[in-house]
Amino acid sequence: MKKLLLPLAAGALALSLSACNDEDKATKEEKPQEETKQEAAKAPTEKDQAAAAKEMQKKMAEQEVDEKKVVAVVNDEELKGDQYNAALASIQGQMQQSGQDPSSKEAAEQVKKQVLDSLVGQTLILQKAKEAKITATEKEIDERYKTFEEQYGGEEAMNKALEAQSMDSKMLKDQIAESILFEKYQDKVVPAKEVTEKEIKDYYDQSASQAKAAGQELPPLEEAKEEIKGILQQQQQQELLAKHVEELKADAKIELKI
């Protein structure tokens, strides 16, 4: 369902924004030509937009820390700056996608707290997964690695993408292994519960309403049912896992260094 309903919801938003832009265009066409020219003069140019984007990137980069700096210690395991910066970039990207400004002074402390919480939580889960003797087999890692290759359009394209992020195939496989451990641990401690027919229908109806407002149409409920079920189960697991992580934090030795 992630690949079906969520993109449609995003599409609905895009269409909605497009409709607003069309309305604005129509309104402008009704305005006197001179007034329209004045508004056009005030609009940011491509140069202005590029400068603003560059300034934002500079401010976001200022939130990074030295790659070798210890940012936290979780049960005697040190978390370094390179891990922090990777999580930071991910959260900054999420904030930008949601229309927030991660470069502002007001957001800086919020972002730092969110990054540290995320790193500590992930570390605790991986520690517990290893204690429980949960492993990721080479076959599982290779299968997921091949999936990444296919998504990028081949090994060469993927290697270029990795290089652009200062990564290589070994680092990616390490991340894949951790991701598999994380998922297996989640399934062990907070297994997915059954989802009711009512919950599935309610989710579908809400998504269908959003799609309809954008002039789109979802596939029939029967076709989407299994994917919706997967989304709802994942949401349940994430909520339960968040509570579990808080319990782990209460019993852990955590020292934040920044």
XYZ file of N, CA and C in Angstrom:
774
model
N 0.821 -1.207 0.000
C 0.000 0.000 0.000
C 0.857 1.260 0.000
N 2.079 1.154 0.481
C 2.950 2.315 0.457
C 3.123 2.806 -0.979
N 3.164 1.852 -1.918
C 3.421 2.218 -3.301
C 2.136 2.544 -4.046
N 0.992 2.374 -3.374
C -0.278 2.602 -4.062
C -1.016 3.817 -3.516
N -1.432 3.737 -2.259
C -2.255 4.817 -1.710
C -1.457 6.073 -1.372
N -0.286 5.909 -0.803
C 0.460 7.087 -0.389
C 0.871 7.958 -1.565
N 1.380 7.378 -2.662
C 1.680 8.238 -3.809
C 0.444 8.939 -4.343
N -0.697 8.262 -4.255
C -1.931 8.892 -4.726
C -2.306 10.075 -3.854
N -2.078 9.922 -2.552
C -2.369 11.038 -1.641
C -1.461 12.209 -1.969
N -0.187 11.905 -2.244
C 0.755 12.960 -2.622
C 0.322 13.586 -3.936
N -0.170 12.733 -4.835
C -0.647 13.232 -6.113
C -1.833 14.149 -5.935
N -2.690 13.793 -4.966
C -3.857 14.627 -4.683
C -3.419 16.006 -4.231
N -2.402 16.042 -3.398
C -1.901 17.323 -2.922
C -1.320 18.124 -4.075
N -0.566 17.435 -4.937
C 0.034 18.119 -6.077
C -1.031 18.696 -6.991
N -2.084 17.913 -7.226
C -3.169 18.396 -8.078
C -3.894 19.572 -7.434
N -4.042 19.490 -6.113
C -4.685 20.578 -5.386
C -3.883 21.863 -5.532
N -2.560 21.730 -5.377
C -1.697 22.900 -5.517
C -1.745 23.428 -6.939
N -1.798 22.494 -7.898
C -1.867 22.898 -9.292
C -3.143 23.683 -9.565
N -4.249 23.219 -8.951
C -5.532 23.915 -9.125
C -5.443 25.325 -8.574
N -4.784 25.438 -7.405
C -4.622 26.770 -6.803
C -3.811 27.666 -7.727
N -2.756 27.091 -8.326
C -1.927 27.869 -9.229
C -2.724 28.329 -10.438
N -3.624 27.446 -10.943
C -4.462 27.809 -12.082
C -5.394 28.951 -11.727
N -5.926 28.894 -10.476
C -6.822 29.956 -10.034
C -6.068 31.269 -9.940
N -4.830 31.192 -9.405
C -4.009 32.392 -9.297
C -3.742 32.986 -10.672
N -3.481 32.073 -11.628
C -3.177 32.519 -12.983
C -4.368 33.255 -13.582
N -5.561 32.659 -13.363
C -6.772 33.272 -13.901
C -7.001 34.639 -13.285
N -6.751 34.734 -11.972
C -6.934 36.008 -11.278
C -5.988 37.060 -11.818
N -4.729 36.633 -12.065
C -3.740 37.577 -12.564
C -4.106 38.087 -13.948
N -4.709 37.176 -14.738
C -5.077 37.569 -16.087
C -6.164 38.637 -16.080
N -6.934 38.675 -14.985
C -7.980 39.668 -14.871
C -7.438 41.009 -14.388
N -6.216 41.006 -13.823
C -5.655 42.230 -13.277
C -5.091 43.103 -14.391
N -4.964 44.374 -14.132
C -4.345 45.257 -15.110
C -2.936 44.776 -15.433
N -2.512 44.970 -16.644
C -1.204 44.484 -17.083
C -0.078 45.070 -16.240
N -0.184 46.351 -15.888
C 0.864 47.006 -15.127
C 1.019 46.370 -13.750
N -0.122 46.032 -13.111
C -0.091 45.407 -11.787
C 0.557 44.032 -11.867
N 0.249 43.321 -12.944
C 0.839 42.001 -13.129
C 2.344 42.107 -13.293
N 2.791 43.110 -14.016
C 4.229 43.326 -14.203
C 4.919 43.610 -12.875
N 4.248 44.416 -12.036
C 4.834 44.750 -10.740
C 4.988 43.496 -9.873
N 3.957 42.635 -9.910
C 4.023 41.402 -9.122
C 5.121 40.493 -9.652
N 5.262 40.448 -10.971
C 6.295 39.605 -11.576
C 7.678 40.087 -11.165
N 7.818 41.386 -11.054
C 9.113 41.947 -10.665
C 9.479 41.563 -9.238
N 8.432 41.405 -8.404
C 8.669 41.044 -7.004
C 8.959 39.555 -6.826
N 8.529 38.734 -7.790
C 8.695 37.283 -7.673
C 10.174 36.919 -7.669
N 10.565 35.926 -6.853
C 11.977 35.539 -6.798
C 12.439 34.935 -8.122
N 13.614 35.338 -8.566
C 14.175 34.796 -9.799
C 14.842 33.452 -9.508
N 15.230 32.739 -10.562
C 15.932 31.455 -10.386
C 17.228 31.673 -9.613
N 17.857 32.811 -9.856
C 19.105 33.135 -9.153
C 18.850 33.304 -7.660
N 17.739 33.996 -7.347
C 17.371 34.189 -5.935
C 17.088 32.848 -5.259
N 16.354 31.987 -5.970
C 16.003 30.683 -5.415
C 17.238 29.833 -5.186
N 18.167 29.889 -6.131
C 19.413 29.122 -6.003
C 20.231 29.623 -4.816
N 20.254 30.952 -4.653
C 20.998 31.534 -3.534
C 20.373 31.140 -2.200
N 19.031 31.129 -2.156
C 18.326 30.752 -0.928
C 18.581 29.289 -0.591
N 18.574 28.434 -1.612
C 18.829 27.003 -1.401
C 20.253 26.786 -0.902
N 21.197 27.528 -1.482
C 22.599 27.414 -1.067
C 22.774 27.855 0.379
N 22.078 28.924 0.758
C 22.155 29.433 2.126
C 21.567 28.433 3.114
N 20.453 27.792 2.714
C 19.846 26.780 3.585
C 20.788 25.591 3.773
N 21.417 25.140 2.684
C 22.355 24.023 2.763
C 23.521 24.359 3.691
N 23.967 25.607 3.619
C 25.069 26.050 4.470
C 24.666 25.995 5.944
N 23.449 26.478 6.249
C 22.969 26.485 7.637
C 22.753 25.062 8.145
N 22.254 24.175 7.277
C 22.039 22.785 7.692
C 23.371 22.092 7.946
N 24.355 22.402 7.111
C 25.684 21.808 7.282
C 26.329 22.241 8.598
N 25.969 23.450 9.054
C 26.516 23.953 10.320
C 26.020 23.151 11.521
N 24.943 22.378 11.334
C 24.420 21.552 12.421
C 25.176 20.228 12.545
N 26.026 19.923 11.564
C 26.797 18.685 11.619
C 27.897 18.777 12.678
N 28.398 17.616 13.089
C 29.478 17.561 14.072
C 30.660 16.835 13.450
N 31.800 16.904 14.111
C 32.982 16.191 13.629
C 32.692 14.692 13.557
N 33.075 14.065 12.442
C 32.752 12.656 12.222
C 33.280 11.723 13.306
N 34.390 12.097 13.923
C 35.001 11.219 14.926
C 34.553 11.541 16.353
N 33.797 12.613 16.510
C 33.355 13.022 17.846
C 32.346 12.026 18.404
N 32.493 11.693 19.683
C 31.522 10.821 20.344
C 30.313 11.671 20.727
N 29.165 11.347 20.177
C 27.961 12.141 20.437
C 27.109 11.542 21.556
N 27.265 10.233 21.785
C 26.506 9.574 22.853
C 27.150 8.225 23.163
N 26.895 7.748 24.378
C 27.354 6.412 24.785
C 26.135 5.654 25.289
N 25.868 4.508 24.658
C 24.700 3.703 25.000
C 25.163 2.328 25.467
N 25.027 2.093 26.771
C 25.496 0.820 27.347
C 26.934 0.525 26.922
N 27.791 1.538 27.079
C 29.229 1.446 26.771
C 29.549 1.420 25.279
N 28.552 1.520 24.419
C 28.807 1.592 22.975
C 28.810 3.058 22.547
N 29.911 3.470 21.945
C 30.048 4.860 21.528
C 29.399 5.093 20.169
N 28.639 6.183 20.083
C 28.052 6.594 18.817
C 28.830 7.809 18.330
N 29.274 7.745 17.071
C 30.172 8.775 16.552
C 29.456 9.791 15.662
N 30.190 10.834 15.347
C 29.662 11.924 14.552
C 29.195 11.520 13.165
N 29.869 10.532 12.543
C 29.445 10.122 11.207
C 28.037 9.521 11.238
N 27.729 8.778 12.315
C 26.378 8.229 12.472
C 25.375 9.365 12.706
N 25.777 10.308 13.526
C 24.914 11.457 13.832
C 24.599 12.242 12.567
N 25.629 12.522 11.757
C 25.442 13.330 10.554
C 24.549 12.640 9.532
N 24.651 11.310 9.447
C 23.804 10.563 8.514
C 22.339 10.658 8.937
N 22.089 10.493 10.246
C 20.723 10.599 10.764
C 20.220 12.036 10.642
N 21.119 12.990 10.854
C 20.769 14.410 10.746
C 20.287 14.741 9.336
N 21.026 14.288 8.332
C 20.658 14.571 6.945
C 19.289 13.987 6.612
N 19.014 12.800 7.148
C 17.724 12.147 6.895
C 16.576 12.955 7.499
N 16.743 13.387 8.744
C 15.688 14.135 9.428
C 15.514 15.525 8.813
N 16.619 16.153 8.435
C 16.518 17.457 7.765
C 15.738 17.325 6.462
N 15.995 16.249 5.726
C 15.287 16.012 4.474
C 13.799 15.808 4.690
N 13.458 15.065 5.748
C 12.046 14.825 6.072
C 11.346 16.138 6.416
N 12.041 17.000 7.155
C 11.449 18.281 7.536
C 11.215 19.160 6.309
N 12.168 19.164 5.391
C 12.014 19.959 4.172
C 10.829 19.472 3.349
N 10.680 18.149 3.266
C 9.573 17.573 2.498
C 8.219 17.948 3.093
N 8.187 18.141 4.413
C 6.927 18.495 5.069
C 6.726 20.013 5.148
N 7.636 20.762 4.501
C 7.479 22.209 4.449
C 8.075 22.959 5.625
N 8.844 22.269 6.477
C 9.483 22.921 7.625
C 10.896 23.364 7.266
N 11.411 24.300 8.021
C 12.757 24.823 7.783
C 13.717 24.264 8.835
N 14.503 23.237 8.490
C 15.408 22.635 9.470
C 16.634 23.491 9.753
N 16.815 24.564 8.980
C 18.003 25.396 9.150
C 17.806 26.519 10.160
N 16.566 26.744 10.592
C 16.304 27.858 11.510
C 16.861 27.579 12.903
N 17.140 28.641 13.628
C 17.660 28.493 14.994
C 16.655 27.780 15.881
N 15.361 28.077 15.639
C 14.302 27.460 16.447
C 14.280 25.944 16.255
N 14.598 25.504 15.022
C 14.529 24.069 14.713
C 15.782 23.315 15.144
N 16.901 24.019 15.292
C 18.189 23.366 15.544
C 18.168 22.441 16.763
N 17.671 22.946 17.888
C 17.635 22.122 19.102
C 16.662 20.958 18.967
N 15.540 21.226 18.318
C 14.539 20.181 18.086
C 15.135 19.067 17.217
N 15.864 19.475 16.177
C 16.487 18.503 15.272
C 17.529 17.678 16.015
N 18.351 18.342 16.817
C 19.404 17.627 17.562
C 18.792 16.590 18.491
N 17.745 16.975 19.206
C 17.082 16.044 20.113
C 16.501 14.853 19.352
N 15.877 15.152 18.220
C 15.262 14.102 17.416
C 16.313 13.124 16.876
N 17.452 13.672 16.438
C 18.529 12.827 15.902
C 19.088 11.923 16.999
N 19.351 12.498 18.164
C 19.908 11.707 19.271
C 18.922 10.638 19.739
N 17.637 11.004 19.837
C 16.609 10.029 20.228
C 16.578 8.863 19.242
N 16.654 9.204 17.959
C 16.613 8.186 16.916
C 17.828 7.265 16.994
N 19.012 7.862 17.131
C 20.240 7.071 17.204
C 20.256 6.148 18.420
N 19.860 6.696 19.563
C 19.843 5.909 20.801
C 18.854 4.764 20.681
N 17.664 5.049 20.166
C 16.647 4.013 20.009
C 17.098 2.898 19.086
N 17.669 3.256 17.944
C 18.154 2.256 16.999
C 19.262 1.409 17.612
N 20.154 2.067 18.350
C 21.270 1.348 18.963
C 20.775 0.343 19.998
N 19.815 0.761 20.815
C 19.260 -0.139 21.827
C 18.598 -1.357 21.178
N 17.874 -1.137 20.103
C 17.207 -2.245 19.421
C 18.231 -3.207 18.831
N 19.268 -2.676 18.190
C 20.295 -3.541 17.595
C 21.057 -4.309 18.677
N 21.300 -3.655 19.810
C 21.961 -4.345 20.922
C 21.117 -5.513 21.406
N 19.830 -5.272 21.556
C 18.920 -6.329 22.018
C 18.782 -7.437 20.982
N 18.794 -7.060 19.715
C 18.692 -8.056 18.640
C 19.893 -8.987 18.669
N 21.074 -8.417 18.898
C 22.289 -9.236 18.958
C 22.288 -10.115 20.205
N 21.790 -9.571 21.313
C 21.683 -10.364 22.549
C 20.764 -11.563 22.333
N 19.729 -11.350 21.514
C 18.753 -12.416 21.246
C 19.237 -13.367 20.152
N 20.506 -13.179 19.704
C 21.106 -14.034 18.674
C 20.373 -13.937 17.329
N 19.760 -12.792 17.084
C 19.103 -12.574 15.798
C 20.177 -12.201 14.782
N 20.126 -12.823 13.605
C 21.144 -12.566 12.589
C 20.508 -12.292 11.223
N 21.314 -11.707 10.352
C 20.924 -11.505 8.951
C 21.829 -12.388 8.109
N 21.259 -13.302 7.360
C 22.059 -14.218 6.553
C 22.593 -13.506 5.309
N 23.671 -14.076 4.740
C 24.244 -13.501 3.526
C 23.225 -13.498 2.392
N 22.405 -14.546 2.337
C 21.393 -14.644 1.296
C 20.387 -13.503 1.420
N 19.937 -13.215 2.654
C 18.971 -12.135 2.885
C 19.566 -10.783 2.490
N 20.840 -10.580 2.868
C 21.508 -9.316 2.547
C 21.678 -9.163 1.044
N 22.128 -10.243 0.376
C 22.360 -10.186 -1.068
C 21.060 -9.942 -1.837
N 19.977 -10.575 -1.387
C 18.687 -10.398 -2.065
C 18.231 -8.947 -1.989
N 18.392 -8.349 -0.813
C 17.964 -6.955 -0.664
C 18.910 -6.015 -1.412
N 20.176 -6.381 -1.440
C 21.172 -5.589 -2.167
C 20.834 -5.569 -3.661
N 20.446 -6.730 -4.192
C 20.077 -6.824 -5.607
C 18.839 -5.990 -5.914
N 17.937 -5.931 -4.930
C 16.740 -5.097 -5.096
C 17.129 -3.630 -5.248
N 18.102 -3.189 -4.444
C 18.596 -1.812 -4.556
C 19.199 -1.577 -5.943
N 19.985 -2.550 -6.413
C 20.600 -2.433 -7.734
C 19.549 -2.235 -8.817
N 18.490 -3.034 -8.731
C 17.412 -2.960 -9.724
C 16.716 -1.603 -9.670
N 16.508 -1.102 -8.451
C 15.835 0.189 -8.302
C 16.660 1.321 -8.902
N 17.984 1.205 -8.806
C 18.865 2.240 -9.341
C 19.144 2.068 -10.827
N 18.744 0.910 -11.383
C 18.965 0.680 -12.804
C 20.282 0.021 -13.120
N 20.817 -0.733 -12.162
C 22.054 -1.467 -12.414
C 23.157 -1.119 -11.434
N 24.197 -1.969 -11.417
C 25.293 -1.821 -10.458
C 26.049 -0.511 -10.645
N 26.325 -0.144 -11.901
C 27.105 1.065 -12.158
C 26.380 2.313 -11.656
N 25.083 2.396 -11.939
C 24.302 3.561 -11.504
C 24.235 3.629 -9.985
N 24.082 2.460 -9.346
C 24.001 2.454 -7.893
C 25.337 2.859 -7.266
N 26.438 2.377 -7.833
C 27.754 2.724 -7.295
C 28.016 4.227 -7.381
N 27.534 4.839 -8.466
C 27.683 6.290 -8.606
C 26.871 7.021 -7.536
N 25.657 6.504 -7.278
C 24.800 7.110 -6.256
C 25.428 6.959 -4.872
N 26.016 5.801 -4.624
C 26.671 5.567 -3.335
C 27.878 6.485 -3.172
N 28.641 6.613 -4.251
C 29.831 7.464 -4.207
C 29.459 8.908 -3.906
N 28.329 9.341 -4.463
C 27.867 10.714 -4.232
C 27.525 10.948 -2.771
N 27.207 9.853 -2.045
C 26.884 9.950 -0.617
C 28.040 9.483 0.260
N 29.236 9.414 -0.342
C 30.449 8.974 0.372
C 30.269 7.579 0.972
N 29.638 6.702 0.208
C 29.411 5.329 0.637
C 29.966 4.371 -0.398
N 30.087 3.088 -0.006
C 30.455 2.046 -0.954
C 29.553 0.839 -0.712
N 29.741 -0.216 -1.489
C 28.864 -1.381 -1.403
C 28.921 -2.052 -0.036
N 30.114 -2.063 0.585
C 30.243 -2.689 1.909
C 29.425 -1.938 2.945
N 29.482 -0.605 2.892
C 28.718 0.203 3.848
C 27.223 -0.011 3.646
N 26.813 -0.119 2.385
C 25.398 -0.355 2.114
C 24.965 -1.716 2.656
N 25.803 -2.729 2.449
C 25.460 -4.069 2.937
C 25.404 -4.097 4.467
N 26.278 -3.322 5.103
C 26.241 -3.235 6.570
C 24.913 -2.622 7.024
N 24.483 -1.581 6.316
C 23.214 -0.935 6.660
C 22.031 -1.870 6.403
N 22.130 -2.637 5.321
C 21.078 -3.606 5.007
C 20.993 -4.658 6.110
N 22.151 -5.130 6.570
C 22.182 -6.141 7.632
C 21.521 -5.604 8.899
N 21.843 -4.352 9.247
C 21.241 -3.743 10.442
C 19.732 -3.586 10.263
N 19.326 -3.222 9.053
C 17.896 -3.070 8.766
C 17.163 -4.391 8.947
N 17.775 -5.487 8.505
C 17.158 -6.814 8.639
C 17.073 -7.212 10.111
N 18.144 -6.941 10.863
C 18.126 -7.232 12.310
C 16.998 -6.456 12.982
N 16.889 -5.191 12.625
C 15.867 -4.316 13.200
C 14.471 -4.896 12.946
N 14.220 -5.288 11.697
C 12.901 -5.808 11.324
C 12.592 -7.124 12.034
N 13.593 -8.000 12.119
C 13.383 -9.292 12.770
C 13.104 -9.109 14.263
N 13.831 -8.152 14.868
C 13.606 -7.891 16.296
C 12.213 -7.322 16.511
N 11.817 -6.413 15.628
C 10.482 -5.825 15.730
C 9.407 -6.907 15.643
N 9.566 -7.824 14.692
C 8.584 -8.903 14.531
C 8.566 -9.839 15.744
N 9.706 -9.923 16.429
C 9.804 -10.815 17.598
C 9.138 -10.210 18.830
N 9.404 -8.918 19.089
C 8.907 -8.313 20.329
C 7.530 -7.657 20.174
N 7.233 -7.177 18.970
C 5.911 -6.571 18.738
C 5.342 -7.127 17.427
N 4.987 -8.403 17.432
C 4.465 -9.017 16.200
C 3.210 -8.300 15.717
N 3.036 -8.304 14.398
C 1.874 -7.639 13.801
C 0.584 -8.308 14.258
N -0.381 -7.480 14.645
C -1.674 -8.003 15.086
C -2.661 -8.008 13.922
N -3.734 -8.751 14.105
C -4.752 -8.812 13.060
C -5.453 -7.453 12.923
N -5.785 -7.108 11.709
C -6.485 -5.859 11.423
C -7.923 -6.196 11.049
N -8.877 -5.451 11.587
C -10.288 -5.746 11.335
C -10.716 -5.228 9.958
N -11.791 -5.796 9.455
C -12.338 -5.359 8.177
C -12.764 -3.890 8.243
N -13.274 -3.474 9.416
C -13.713 -2.079 9.586
C -12.517 -1.125 9.476
N -11.388 -1.504 10.102
C -10.196 -0.656 10.046
C -9.707 -0.511 8.606
N -9.742 -1.609 7.869
C -9.314 -1.575 6.467
C -10.237 -0.678 5.643
N -11.550 -0.834 5.851
C -12.512 -0.033 5.084
C -12.410 1.452 5.432
N -12.238 1.749 6.726
C -12.107 3.148 7.139
C -10.891 3.798 6.474
N -9.778 3.060 6.444
C -8.546 3.581 5.830
C -8.771 3.807 4.333
N -9.419 2.830 3.700
C -9.683 2.927 2.261
C -10.595 4.111 1.956
N -11.667 4.256 2.745
C -12.621 5.339 2.516
C -11.950 6.707 2.634
N -11.062 6.837 3.623
C -10.356 8.108 3.819
C -9.444 8.400 2.626
N -8.711 7.391 2.179
C -7.812 7.562 1.032
C -8.601 7.833 -0.243
N -9.730 7.130 -0.396
C -10.568 7.319 -1.588
C -11.133 8.736 -1.630
N -11.487 9.257 -0.448
C -12.020 10.619 -0.370
C -10.971 11.640 -0.795
N -9.724 11.438 -0.339
C -8.627 12.335 -0.717
C -8.367 12.268 -2.213
N -8.404 11.042 -2.756
C -8.150 10.860 -4.186
C -9.261 11.510 -5.020
N -10.503 11.342 -4.575
C -11.646 11.892 -5.311
C -11.577 13.412 -5.363
N -11.148 14.005 -4.246
C -11.039 15.465 -4.187
C -10.029 15.974 -5.209
N -9.108 15.098 -5.607
C -8.085 15.486 -6.574
C -8.402 14.981 -7.974
N -9.606 14.451 -8.137
C -9.992 13.961 -9.454
C -9.382 12.619 -9.789
N -8.946 11.881 -8.761
C -8.355 10.564 -8.962
C -9.315 9.488 -8.467
N -8.983 8.259 -8.814
C -9.825 7.150 -8.396
C -8.954 5.979 -7.956
N -9.238 5.435 -6.781
C -8.477 4.291 -6.288
C -8.988 3.003 -6.920
N -8.145 1.967 -6.923
C -8.630 0.662 -7.373
C -9.678 0.152 -6.379
N -10.479 -0.842 -6.758
C -11.505 -1.367 -5.844
C -10.906 -1.816 -4.517
N -11.711 -1.767 -3.469
C -11.262 -2.146 -2.130
C -10.665 -3.543 -2.108
N -11.265 -4.479 -2.791
C -10.781 -5.859 -2.775
C -9.353 -5.961 -3.295
N -9.015 -5.139 -4.278
C -7.663 -5.163 -4.844
C -6.643 -4.533 -3.901
N -7.092 -3.563 -3.113
C -6.165 -2.825 -2.240
C -6.104 -3.381 -0.825
N -6.995 -4.302 -0.508
C -7.165 -4.760 0.875
C -5.866 -5.257 1.517
N -5.126 -6.124 0.842
C -3.918 -6.706 1.435
C -2.845 -5.655 1.703
N -2.722 -4.701 0.784
C -1.715 -3.650 0.982
C -2.106 -2.729 2.135
N -3.398 -2.423 2.239
C -3.880 -1.597 3.361
C -3.633 -2.326 4.680
N -3.893 -3.612 4.673
C -3.664 -4.415 5.879
C -2.208 -4.314 6.315
N -1.295 -4.370 5.351
C 0.133 -4.261 5.663
C 0.488 -2.923 6.268
N -0.085 -1.856 5.735
C 0.182 -0.511 6.269
C -0.299 -0.389 7.707
N -1.526 -0.837 7.948
C -2.104 -0.715 9.292
C -1.340 -1.557 10.308
N -0.894 -2.744 9.897
C -0.102 -3.582 10.798
C 1.230 -2.916 11.119
N 1.829 -2.302 10.105
C 3.099 -1.621 10.318
C 2.933 -0.432 11.272
N 1.829 0.298 11.108
C 1.571 1.420 12.007
C 1.431 0.945 13.449
N 0.713 -0.162 13.633
C 0.551 -0.734 14.975
C 1.902 -1.116 15.565
N 2.711 -1.773 14.744
C 4.023 -2.213 15.216
C 4.900 -1.031 15.611
N 4.858 0.026 14.810
C 5.685 1.192 15.100
C 5.288 1.846 16.419
N 3.991 1.918 16.683
C 3.520 2.491 17.947
C 3.964 1.649 19.137
N 3.837 0.338 18.985
C 4.243 -0.565 20.062
C 5.759 -0.556 20.256
N 6.487 -0.473 19.134
C 7.944 -0.459 19.216
C 8.435 0.806 19.909
N 7.763 1.931 19.646
C 8.145 3.185 20.297
C 8.009 3.066 21.816
N 6.950 2.415 22.276
C 6.765 2.190 23.720
C 7.847 1.258 24.253
N 8.176 0.238 23.462
C 9.207 -0.715 23.867
C 10.565 -0.026 24.007
N 10.867 0.876 23.070
C 12.137 1.603 23.116
C 12.218 2.455 24.380
N 11.112 3.081 24.761
C 11.108 3.880 25.992
C 11.404 3.009 27.211
N 10.909 1.790 27.196
C 11.200 0.846 28.284
C 12.686 0.475 28.292
N 13.249 0.273 27.094
C 14.674 -0.047 26.992
C 15.527 1.111 27.498
N 15.106 2.331 27.177
C 15.853 3.515 27.613
C 15.875 3.615 29.138
N 14.756 3.262 29.747
C 14.649 3.353 31.204
C 15.635 2.418 31.897
N 15.947 1.296 31.255
C 16.853 0.308 31.848
C 18.282 0.423 31.333
N 18.525 1.358 30.429
C 19.843 1.464 29.795
C 20.691 2.555 30.436
N 21.979 2.463 30.182
C 22.913 3.495 30.615
C 23.203 4.375 29.400
N 22.655 5.580 29.413
C 22.764 6.472 28.253
C 23.414 7.780 28.667
N 24.422 8.165 27.927
C 25.102 9.433 28.199
C 25.213 10.230 26.892
N 24.560 11.377 26.853
C 24.617 12.229 25.676
C 25.809 13.176 25.802
N 26.577 13.309 24.730
C 27.808 14.084 24.792
C 27.716 15.442 24.090
N 26.588 15.687 23.425
C 26.437 16.987 22.757
C 25.083 17.585 23.122
